[in-house]
Short mmCIF file of C-alpha atoms in Angstrom, two decimals:
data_model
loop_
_atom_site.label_atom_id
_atom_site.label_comp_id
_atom_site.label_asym_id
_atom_site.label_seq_id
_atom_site.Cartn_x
_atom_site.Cartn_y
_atom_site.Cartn_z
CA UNK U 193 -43.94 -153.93 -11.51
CA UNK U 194 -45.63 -150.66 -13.02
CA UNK U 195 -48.12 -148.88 -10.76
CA UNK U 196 -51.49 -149.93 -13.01
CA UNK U 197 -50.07 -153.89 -12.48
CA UNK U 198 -49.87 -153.01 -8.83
CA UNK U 199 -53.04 -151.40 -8.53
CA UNK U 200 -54.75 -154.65 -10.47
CA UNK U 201 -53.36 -156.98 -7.46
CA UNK U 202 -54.33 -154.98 -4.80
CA UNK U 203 -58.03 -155.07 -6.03
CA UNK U 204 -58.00 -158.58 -6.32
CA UNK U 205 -56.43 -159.31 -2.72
CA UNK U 206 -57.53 -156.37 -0.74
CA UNK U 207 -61.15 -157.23 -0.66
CA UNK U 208 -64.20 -155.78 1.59
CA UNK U 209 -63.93 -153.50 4.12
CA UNK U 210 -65.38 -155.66 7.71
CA UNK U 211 -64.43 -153.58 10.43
CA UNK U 212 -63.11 -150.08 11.13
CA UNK U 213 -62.43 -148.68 14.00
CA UNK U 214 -60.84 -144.32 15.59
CA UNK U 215 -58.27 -144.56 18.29
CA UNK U 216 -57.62 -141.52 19.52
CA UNK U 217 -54.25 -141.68 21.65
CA UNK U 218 -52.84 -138.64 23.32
CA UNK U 219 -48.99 -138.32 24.28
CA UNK U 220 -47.49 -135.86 26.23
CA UNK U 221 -44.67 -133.80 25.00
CA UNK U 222 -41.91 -131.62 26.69
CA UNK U 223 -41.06 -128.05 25.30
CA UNK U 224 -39.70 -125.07 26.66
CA UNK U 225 -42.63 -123.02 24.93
CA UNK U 226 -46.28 -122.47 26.71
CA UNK U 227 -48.97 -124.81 26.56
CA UNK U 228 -50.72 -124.15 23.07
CA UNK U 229 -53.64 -126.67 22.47
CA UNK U 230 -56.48 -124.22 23.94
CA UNK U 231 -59.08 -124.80 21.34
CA UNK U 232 -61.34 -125.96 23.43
CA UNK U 233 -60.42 -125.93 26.76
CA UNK U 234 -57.56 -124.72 29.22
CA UNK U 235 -54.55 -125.36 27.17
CA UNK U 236 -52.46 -129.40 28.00
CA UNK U 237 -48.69 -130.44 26.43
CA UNK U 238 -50.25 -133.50 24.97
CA UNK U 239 -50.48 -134.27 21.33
CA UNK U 240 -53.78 -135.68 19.50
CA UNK U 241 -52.77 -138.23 17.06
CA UNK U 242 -56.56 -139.78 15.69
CA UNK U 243 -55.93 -143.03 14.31
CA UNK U 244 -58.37 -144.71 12.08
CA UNK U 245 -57.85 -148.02 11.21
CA UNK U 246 -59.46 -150.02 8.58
CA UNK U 247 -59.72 -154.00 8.62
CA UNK U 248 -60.77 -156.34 5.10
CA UNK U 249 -61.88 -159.57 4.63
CA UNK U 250 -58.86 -160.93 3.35
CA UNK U 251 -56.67 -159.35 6.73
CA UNK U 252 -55.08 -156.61 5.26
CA UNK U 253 -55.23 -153.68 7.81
CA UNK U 254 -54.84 -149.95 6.81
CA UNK U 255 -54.22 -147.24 8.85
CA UNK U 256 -55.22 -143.48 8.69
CA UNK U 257 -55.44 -139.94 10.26
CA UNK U 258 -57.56 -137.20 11.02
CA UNK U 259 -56.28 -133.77 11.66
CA UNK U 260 -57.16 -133.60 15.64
CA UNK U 261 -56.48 -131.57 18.88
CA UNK U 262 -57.24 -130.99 22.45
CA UNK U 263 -58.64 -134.67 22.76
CA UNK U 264 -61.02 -134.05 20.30
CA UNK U 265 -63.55 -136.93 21.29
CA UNK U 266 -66.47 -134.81 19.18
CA UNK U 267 -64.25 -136.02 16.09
CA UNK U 268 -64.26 -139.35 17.53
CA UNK U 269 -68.19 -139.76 17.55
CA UNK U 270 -68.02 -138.10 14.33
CA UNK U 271 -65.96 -140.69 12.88
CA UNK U 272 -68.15 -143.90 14.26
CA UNK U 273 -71.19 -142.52 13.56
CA UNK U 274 -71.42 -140.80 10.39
CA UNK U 275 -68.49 -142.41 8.51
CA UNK U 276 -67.95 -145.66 9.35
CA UNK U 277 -71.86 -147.06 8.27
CA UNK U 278 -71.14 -145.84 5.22
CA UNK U 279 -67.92 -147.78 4.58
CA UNK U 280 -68.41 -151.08 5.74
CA UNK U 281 -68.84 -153.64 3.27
CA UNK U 282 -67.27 -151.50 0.28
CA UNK U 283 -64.21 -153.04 -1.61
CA UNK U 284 -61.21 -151.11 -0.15
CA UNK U 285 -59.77 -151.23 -3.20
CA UNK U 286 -62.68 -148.43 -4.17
CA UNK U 287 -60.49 -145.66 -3.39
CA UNK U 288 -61.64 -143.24 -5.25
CA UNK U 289 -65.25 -144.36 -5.11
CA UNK U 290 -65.43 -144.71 -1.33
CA UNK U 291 -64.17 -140.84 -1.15
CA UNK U 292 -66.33 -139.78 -3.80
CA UNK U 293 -69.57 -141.71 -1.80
CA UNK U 294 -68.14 -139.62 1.34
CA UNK U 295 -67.33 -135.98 -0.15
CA UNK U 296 -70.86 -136.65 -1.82
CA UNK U 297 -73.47 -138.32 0.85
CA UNK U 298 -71.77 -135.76 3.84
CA UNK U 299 -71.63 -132.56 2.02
CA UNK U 300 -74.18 -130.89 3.79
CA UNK U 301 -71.73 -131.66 7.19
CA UNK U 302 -69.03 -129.01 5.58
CA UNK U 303 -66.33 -129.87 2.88
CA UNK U 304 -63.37 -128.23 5.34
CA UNK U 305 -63.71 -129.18 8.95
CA UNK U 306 -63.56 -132.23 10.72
CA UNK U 307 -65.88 -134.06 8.34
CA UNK U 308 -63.18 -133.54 5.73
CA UNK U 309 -60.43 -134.69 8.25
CA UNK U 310 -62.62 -137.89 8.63
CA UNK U 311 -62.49 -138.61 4.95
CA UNK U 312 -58.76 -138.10 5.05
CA UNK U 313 -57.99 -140.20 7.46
CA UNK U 314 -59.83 -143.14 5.10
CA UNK U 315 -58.60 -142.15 2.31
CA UNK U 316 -55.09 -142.53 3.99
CA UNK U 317 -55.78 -145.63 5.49
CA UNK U 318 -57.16 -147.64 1.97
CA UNK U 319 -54.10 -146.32 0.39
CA UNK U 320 -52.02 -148.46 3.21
CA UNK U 321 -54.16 -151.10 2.31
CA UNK U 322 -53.56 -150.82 -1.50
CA UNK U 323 -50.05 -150.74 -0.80
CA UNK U 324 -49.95 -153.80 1.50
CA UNK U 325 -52.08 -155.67 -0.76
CA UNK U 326 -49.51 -155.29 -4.10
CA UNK U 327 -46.63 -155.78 -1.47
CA UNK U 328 -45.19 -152.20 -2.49
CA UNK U 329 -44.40 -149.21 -0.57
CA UNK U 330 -46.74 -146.24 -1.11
CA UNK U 331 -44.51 -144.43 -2.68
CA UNK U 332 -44.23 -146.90 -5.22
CA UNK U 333 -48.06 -146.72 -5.88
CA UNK U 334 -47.29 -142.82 -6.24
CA UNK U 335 -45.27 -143.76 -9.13
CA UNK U 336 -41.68 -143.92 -7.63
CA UNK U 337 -39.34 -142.34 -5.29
CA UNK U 338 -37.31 -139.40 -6.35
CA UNK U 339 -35.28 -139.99 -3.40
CA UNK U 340 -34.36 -142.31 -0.26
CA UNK U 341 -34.80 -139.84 2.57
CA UNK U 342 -36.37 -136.49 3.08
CA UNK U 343 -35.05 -132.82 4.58
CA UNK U 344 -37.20 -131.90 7.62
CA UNK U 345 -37.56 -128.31 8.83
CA UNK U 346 -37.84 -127.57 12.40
CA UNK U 347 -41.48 -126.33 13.23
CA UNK U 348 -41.13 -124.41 16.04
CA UNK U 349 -44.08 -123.70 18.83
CA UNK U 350 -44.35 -120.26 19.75
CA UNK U 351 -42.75 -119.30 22.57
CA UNK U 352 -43.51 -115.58 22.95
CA UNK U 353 -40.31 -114.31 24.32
CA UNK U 354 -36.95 -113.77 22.74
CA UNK U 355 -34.87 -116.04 24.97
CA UNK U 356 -37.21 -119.12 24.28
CA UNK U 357 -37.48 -118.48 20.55
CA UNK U 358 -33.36 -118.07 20.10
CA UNK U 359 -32.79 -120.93 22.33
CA UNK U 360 -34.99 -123.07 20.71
CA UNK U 361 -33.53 -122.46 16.91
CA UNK U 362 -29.89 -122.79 18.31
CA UNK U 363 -30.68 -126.19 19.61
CA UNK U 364 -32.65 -127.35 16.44
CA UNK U 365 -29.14 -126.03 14.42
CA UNK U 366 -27.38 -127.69 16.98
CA UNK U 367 -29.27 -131.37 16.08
CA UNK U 368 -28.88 -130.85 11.96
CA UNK U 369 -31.66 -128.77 11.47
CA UNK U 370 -30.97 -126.00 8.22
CA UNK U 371 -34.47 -125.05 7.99
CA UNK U 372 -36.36 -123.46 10.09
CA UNK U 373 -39.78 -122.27 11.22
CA UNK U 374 -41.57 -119.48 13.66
CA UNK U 375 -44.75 -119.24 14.87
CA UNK U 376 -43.76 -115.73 16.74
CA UNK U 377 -46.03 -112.88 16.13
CA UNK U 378 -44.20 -110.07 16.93
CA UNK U 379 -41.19 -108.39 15.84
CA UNK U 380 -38.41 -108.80 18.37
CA UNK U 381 -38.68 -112.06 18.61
CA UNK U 382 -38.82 -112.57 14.98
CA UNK U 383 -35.88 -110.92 14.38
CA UNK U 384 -34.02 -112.59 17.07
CA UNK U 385 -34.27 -115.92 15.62
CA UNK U 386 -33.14 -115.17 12.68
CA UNK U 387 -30.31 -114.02 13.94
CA UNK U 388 -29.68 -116.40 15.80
CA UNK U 389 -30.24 -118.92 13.11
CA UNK U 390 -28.28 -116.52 10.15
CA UNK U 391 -25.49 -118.37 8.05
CA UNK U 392 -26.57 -121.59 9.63
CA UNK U 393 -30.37 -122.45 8.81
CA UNK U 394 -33.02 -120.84 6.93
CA UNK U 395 -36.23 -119.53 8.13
CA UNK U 396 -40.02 -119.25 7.79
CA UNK U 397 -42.78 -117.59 9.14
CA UNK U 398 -45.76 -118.89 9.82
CA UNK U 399 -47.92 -116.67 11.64
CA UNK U 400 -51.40 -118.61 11.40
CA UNK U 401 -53.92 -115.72 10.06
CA UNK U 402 -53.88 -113.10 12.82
CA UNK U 403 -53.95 -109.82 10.61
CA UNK U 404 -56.27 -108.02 9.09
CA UNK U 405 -55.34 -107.07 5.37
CA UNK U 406 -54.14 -103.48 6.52
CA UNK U 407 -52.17 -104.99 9.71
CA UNK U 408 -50.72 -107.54 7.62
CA UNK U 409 -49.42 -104.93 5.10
CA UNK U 410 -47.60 -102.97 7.68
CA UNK U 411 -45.68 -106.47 9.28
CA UNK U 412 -45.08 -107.29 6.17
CA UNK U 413 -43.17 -104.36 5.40
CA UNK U 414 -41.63 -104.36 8.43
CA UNK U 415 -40.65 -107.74 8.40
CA UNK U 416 -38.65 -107.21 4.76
CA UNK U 417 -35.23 -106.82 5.93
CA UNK U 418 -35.41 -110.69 7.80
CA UNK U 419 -34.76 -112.38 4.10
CA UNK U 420 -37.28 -114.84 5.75
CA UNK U 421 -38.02 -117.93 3.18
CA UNK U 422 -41.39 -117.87 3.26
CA UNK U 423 -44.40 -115.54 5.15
CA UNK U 424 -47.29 -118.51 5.60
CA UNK U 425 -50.64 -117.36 6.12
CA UNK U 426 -50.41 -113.82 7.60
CA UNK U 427 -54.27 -112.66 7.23
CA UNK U 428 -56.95 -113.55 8.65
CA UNK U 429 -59.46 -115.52 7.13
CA UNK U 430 -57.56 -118.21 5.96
CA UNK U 431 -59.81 -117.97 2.96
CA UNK U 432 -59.30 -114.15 1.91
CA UNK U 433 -58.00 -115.12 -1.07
CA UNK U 434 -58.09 -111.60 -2.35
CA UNK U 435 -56.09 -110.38 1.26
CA UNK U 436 -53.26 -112.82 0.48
CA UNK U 437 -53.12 -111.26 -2.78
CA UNK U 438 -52.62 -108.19 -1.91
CA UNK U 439 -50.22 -108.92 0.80
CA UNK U 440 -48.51 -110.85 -2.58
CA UNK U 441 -48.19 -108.19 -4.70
CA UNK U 442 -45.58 -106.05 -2.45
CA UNK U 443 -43.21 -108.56 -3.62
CA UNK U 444 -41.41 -108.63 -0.13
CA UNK U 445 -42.16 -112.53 0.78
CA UNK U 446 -42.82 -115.83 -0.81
CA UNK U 447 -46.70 -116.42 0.43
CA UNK U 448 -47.31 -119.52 1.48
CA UNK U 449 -50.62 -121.01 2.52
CA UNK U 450 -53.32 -123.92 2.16
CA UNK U 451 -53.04 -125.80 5.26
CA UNK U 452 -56.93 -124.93 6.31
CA UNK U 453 -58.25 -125.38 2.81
CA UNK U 454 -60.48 -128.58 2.13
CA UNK U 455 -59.90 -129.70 -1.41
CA UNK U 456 -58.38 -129.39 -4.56
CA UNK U 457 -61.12 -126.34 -5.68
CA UNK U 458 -59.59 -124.26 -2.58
CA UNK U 459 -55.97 -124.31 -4.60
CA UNK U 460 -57.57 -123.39 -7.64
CA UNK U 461 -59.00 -120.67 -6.55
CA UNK U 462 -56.30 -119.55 -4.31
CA UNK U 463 -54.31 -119.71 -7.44
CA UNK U 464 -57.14 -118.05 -9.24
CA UNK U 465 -56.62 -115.44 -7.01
CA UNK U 466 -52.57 -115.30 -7.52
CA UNK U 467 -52.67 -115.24 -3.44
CA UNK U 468 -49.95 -117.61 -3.47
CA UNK U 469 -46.27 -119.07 -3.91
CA UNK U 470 -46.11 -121.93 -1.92
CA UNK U 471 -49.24 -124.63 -1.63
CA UNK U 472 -49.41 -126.12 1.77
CA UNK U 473 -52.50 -129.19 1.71
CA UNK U 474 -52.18 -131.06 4.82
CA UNK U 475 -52.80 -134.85 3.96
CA UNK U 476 -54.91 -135.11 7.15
CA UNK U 477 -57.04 -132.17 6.79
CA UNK U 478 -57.70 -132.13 2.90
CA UNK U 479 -58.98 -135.08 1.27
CA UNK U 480 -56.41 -137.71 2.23
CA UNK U 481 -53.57 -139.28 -0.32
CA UNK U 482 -55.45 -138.75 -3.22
CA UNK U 483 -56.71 -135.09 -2.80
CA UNK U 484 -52.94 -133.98 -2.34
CA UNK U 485 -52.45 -135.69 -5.50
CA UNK U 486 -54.15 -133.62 -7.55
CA UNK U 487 -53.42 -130.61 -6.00
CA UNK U 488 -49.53 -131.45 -6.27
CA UNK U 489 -49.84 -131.88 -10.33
CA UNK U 490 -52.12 -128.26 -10.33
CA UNK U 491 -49.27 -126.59 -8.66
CA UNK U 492 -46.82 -128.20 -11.45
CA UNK U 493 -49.31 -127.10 -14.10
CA UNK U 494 -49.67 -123.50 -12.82
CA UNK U 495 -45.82 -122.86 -11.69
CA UNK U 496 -47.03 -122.93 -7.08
CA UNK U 497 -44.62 -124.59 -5.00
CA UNK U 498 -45.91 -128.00 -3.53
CA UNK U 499 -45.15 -127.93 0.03
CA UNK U 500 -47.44 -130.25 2.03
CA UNK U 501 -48.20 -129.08 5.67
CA UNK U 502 -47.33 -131.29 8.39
CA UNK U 503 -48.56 -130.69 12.00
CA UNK U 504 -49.05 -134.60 12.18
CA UNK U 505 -46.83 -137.36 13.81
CA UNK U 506 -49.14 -140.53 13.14
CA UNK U 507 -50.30 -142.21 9.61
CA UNK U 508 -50.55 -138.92 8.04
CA UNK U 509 -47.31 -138.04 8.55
CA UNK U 510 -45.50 -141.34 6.83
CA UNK U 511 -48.06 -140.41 4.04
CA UNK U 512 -46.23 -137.24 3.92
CA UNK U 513 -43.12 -138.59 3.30
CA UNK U 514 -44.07 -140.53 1.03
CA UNK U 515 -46.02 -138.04 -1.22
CA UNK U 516 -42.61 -135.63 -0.70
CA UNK U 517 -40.62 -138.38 -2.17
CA UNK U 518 -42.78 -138.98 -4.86
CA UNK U 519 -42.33 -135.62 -6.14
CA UNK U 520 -39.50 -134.15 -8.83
CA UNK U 521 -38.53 -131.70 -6.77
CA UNK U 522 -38.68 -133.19 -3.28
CA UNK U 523 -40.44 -130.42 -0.84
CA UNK U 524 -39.45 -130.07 2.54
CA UNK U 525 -40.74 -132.16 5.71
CA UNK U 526 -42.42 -130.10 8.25
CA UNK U 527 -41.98 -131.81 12.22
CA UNK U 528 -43.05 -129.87 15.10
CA UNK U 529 -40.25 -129.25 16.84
CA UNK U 530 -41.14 -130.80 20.82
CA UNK U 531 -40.09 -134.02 22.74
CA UNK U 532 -42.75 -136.20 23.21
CA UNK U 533 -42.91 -139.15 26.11
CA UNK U 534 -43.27 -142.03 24.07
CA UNK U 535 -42.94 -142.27 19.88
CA UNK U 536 -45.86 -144.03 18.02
CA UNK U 537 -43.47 -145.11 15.55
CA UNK U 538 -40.57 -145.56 18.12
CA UNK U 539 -37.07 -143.64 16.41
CA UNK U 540 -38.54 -144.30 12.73
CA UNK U 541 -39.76 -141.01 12.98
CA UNK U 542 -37.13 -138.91 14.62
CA UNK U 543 -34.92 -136.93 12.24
CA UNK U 544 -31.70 -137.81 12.18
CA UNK U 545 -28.84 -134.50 11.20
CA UNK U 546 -32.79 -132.97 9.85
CA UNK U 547 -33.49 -136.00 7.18
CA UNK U 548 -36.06 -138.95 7.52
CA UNK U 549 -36.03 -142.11 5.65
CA UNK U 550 -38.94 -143.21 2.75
CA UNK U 551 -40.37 -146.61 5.31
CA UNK U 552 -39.91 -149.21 2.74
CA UNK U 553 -42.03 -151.71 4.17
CA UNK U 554 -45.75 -152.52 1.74
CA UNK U 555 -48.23 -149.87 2.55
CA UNK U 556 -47.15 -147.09 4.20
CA UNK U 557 -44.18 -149.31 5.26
CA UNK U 558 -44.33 -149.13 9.16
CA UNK U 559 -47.52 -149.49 11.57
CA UNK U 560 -47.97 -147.82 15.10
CA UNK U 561 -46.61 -149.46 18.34
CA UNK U 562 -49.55 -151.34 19.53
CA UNK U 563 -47.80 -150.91 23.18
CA UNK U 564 -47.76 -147.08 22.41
CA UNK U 565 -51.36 -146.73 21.70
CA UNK U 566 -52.65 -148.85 24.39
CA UNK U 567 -50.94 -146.78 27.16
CA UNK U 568 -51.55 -143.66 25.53
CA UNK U 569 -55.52 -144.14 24.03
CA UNK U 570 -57.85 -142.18 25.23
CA UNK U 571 -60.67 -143.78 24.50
#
């Protein structure tokens, strides 16, 4: 069945959307690293994961994400109130319509930001629905897997000594892991990682904007002798284009970057800009399934890496996989690298020897523990 025959069916079975309803669970995880969701409050070792989940006339149900942290119950509200009214009664097979009605009616409410991460997480969820409705795995929708499982690099939290950060990549080598990434800001621990991980793993950096152009230039330099894989997002704003660039031009690293942007115009221009190798859109935060989409064939047009980020352990990361399997060149898997108390997907998440399996199930092919999210919701 091609994907145009699939996409016919769906429309006819899907039908409206009746109700919709956010779930916002929290789980705790273990880590050796300090606490590090303080964005709005003193910092907790518990993991948002905002679930939206979409309901048709017909019974199909479609789940979704939106980026989240901290508890965010501000998304929440945001979610009820200013999305859902204007979904209700749409056909859910209206994908691209229902986004477009979104990105259109709630510009004024910021096109990157947690409106954007609302429309994401709908976008996600009507593509589960599409996919349940032809009685085909997403990736099939996406026009066919490339392959049956999926590498997964190690996302390390920062840990801010050298003892945590070197014990932490041993053990992620230790479980299968050969890629690798730091959050560490400074040197020493830098460099101790990677020697710890060298001849065993690759590594990234991923230093989450906290340079200024000139202080960027100088780590940078220093950081030149690590043979790190990639240097992700090392000035601050995430949108100085024109900083990345320069930082770019020494040559020294692979720049990676894109997981704060809100849409397919941010890559352009970020392209525009040559401020980048490596294109990170994070299905949660930037316009959903379909957004990544077109951002994935820009990067094949203009010769940038399609790496989707991955902070995400709910809907929008099976969409991930997915989308990663989907592609010719099948990018790496990011998975924060912690222990959590309870799995929302049970093991079907947990890399095995650093690979996860394409779900085959319709849709995205496996839906949360309902057991998981009751003892877990927040509200």
């Amino acid at each position: 069945m091609n994907v145009e025959r699939a996409i016919r069916q769906q429309a006819l079975k899907a039908g409206r959307i009746v109700k919709a309803e956010a779930i916002l669970v929290a789980i705790p995880f273990q880590s050796d690293a300090k606490p590090v969701w303080n964005f709005t409050g003193p910092p907790k070792n518990t993991f948002d994961t905002m679930l939206v989940r979409i309901e048709t006339e017909n019974g199909f149900v479609g789940w979704g994400e939106a980026f989240s942290r901290t508890e965010d119950i501000a998304l929440k509200n945001l979610i009820e109130n200013r999305i859902f009214p204007l979904i209700i009664g749409e056909d859910a097979a209206a994908i691209s319509k229902i986004k477009f009605k979104l990105e259109f009616g709630l510009q004024n409410f910021g096109r990157v930001g947690p409106t954007m991460y609302a429309i994401s997480a709908v976008d996600i969820a009507l593509w589960d629905i599409a996919g349940k409705a032809a009685g085909l795995p997403l990736v099939d929708l996406l026009g066919g897997a490339f392959a049956q499982d999926v590498s997964v690099y190690a996302s390390l939290l920062r840990y801010d000594n050298q003892e945590g950060v070197v014990s932490a990549t041993r053990q992620a080598i230790s479980l299968g892991y050969r890629h690798i990434k730091l959050h560490e800001v400074t040197y020493p621990e830098i460099a101790a990682a990677c020697k710890a991980a060298e001849g065993q793993a690759a590594v990234m950096l991923d230093v989450n904007c906290p340079w200024s152009v000139a202080e960027a230039l100088v780590m940078d330099a220093r950081l030149g002798d690590l043979g790190l894989l990639w240097l992700e997002e090392p000035v601050w704003p995430p949108e100085n284009y024109r900083g990345l660039a320069r930082i770019r031009a020494e040559k020294r690293h692979r720049i990676a970057a894109g997981e704060n942007a809100g849409s397919l115009h941010d890559f352009a221009a970020m392209i525009d800009a040559q401020a980048i190798d490596i294109a990170q859109p994070d299905v949660a935060k930037t316009g959903g399934i379909s957004e990544l989409l077109k951002i994935s064939a820009l990067c094949e047009a203009s010769a940038v890496e399609f790496v989707p980020h991955c902070a995400l352990f709910g809907p929008g990361m099976i969409a991930t996989i997915h989308i990663n399997a989907a592609q010719r060149k099948v990018p790496l898997l990011e998975r924060l690298y912690c222990d959590f108390e309870a799995e929302l997907y049970g093991g079907a998440t947990v890399p095995k020897e650093g690979k996860l399996s394409i779900p085959q199930g319709p849709g995205l092919g496996i839906d949360p523990e309902p057991d998981v999210i009751k003892h877990y919701r927040i509200k």
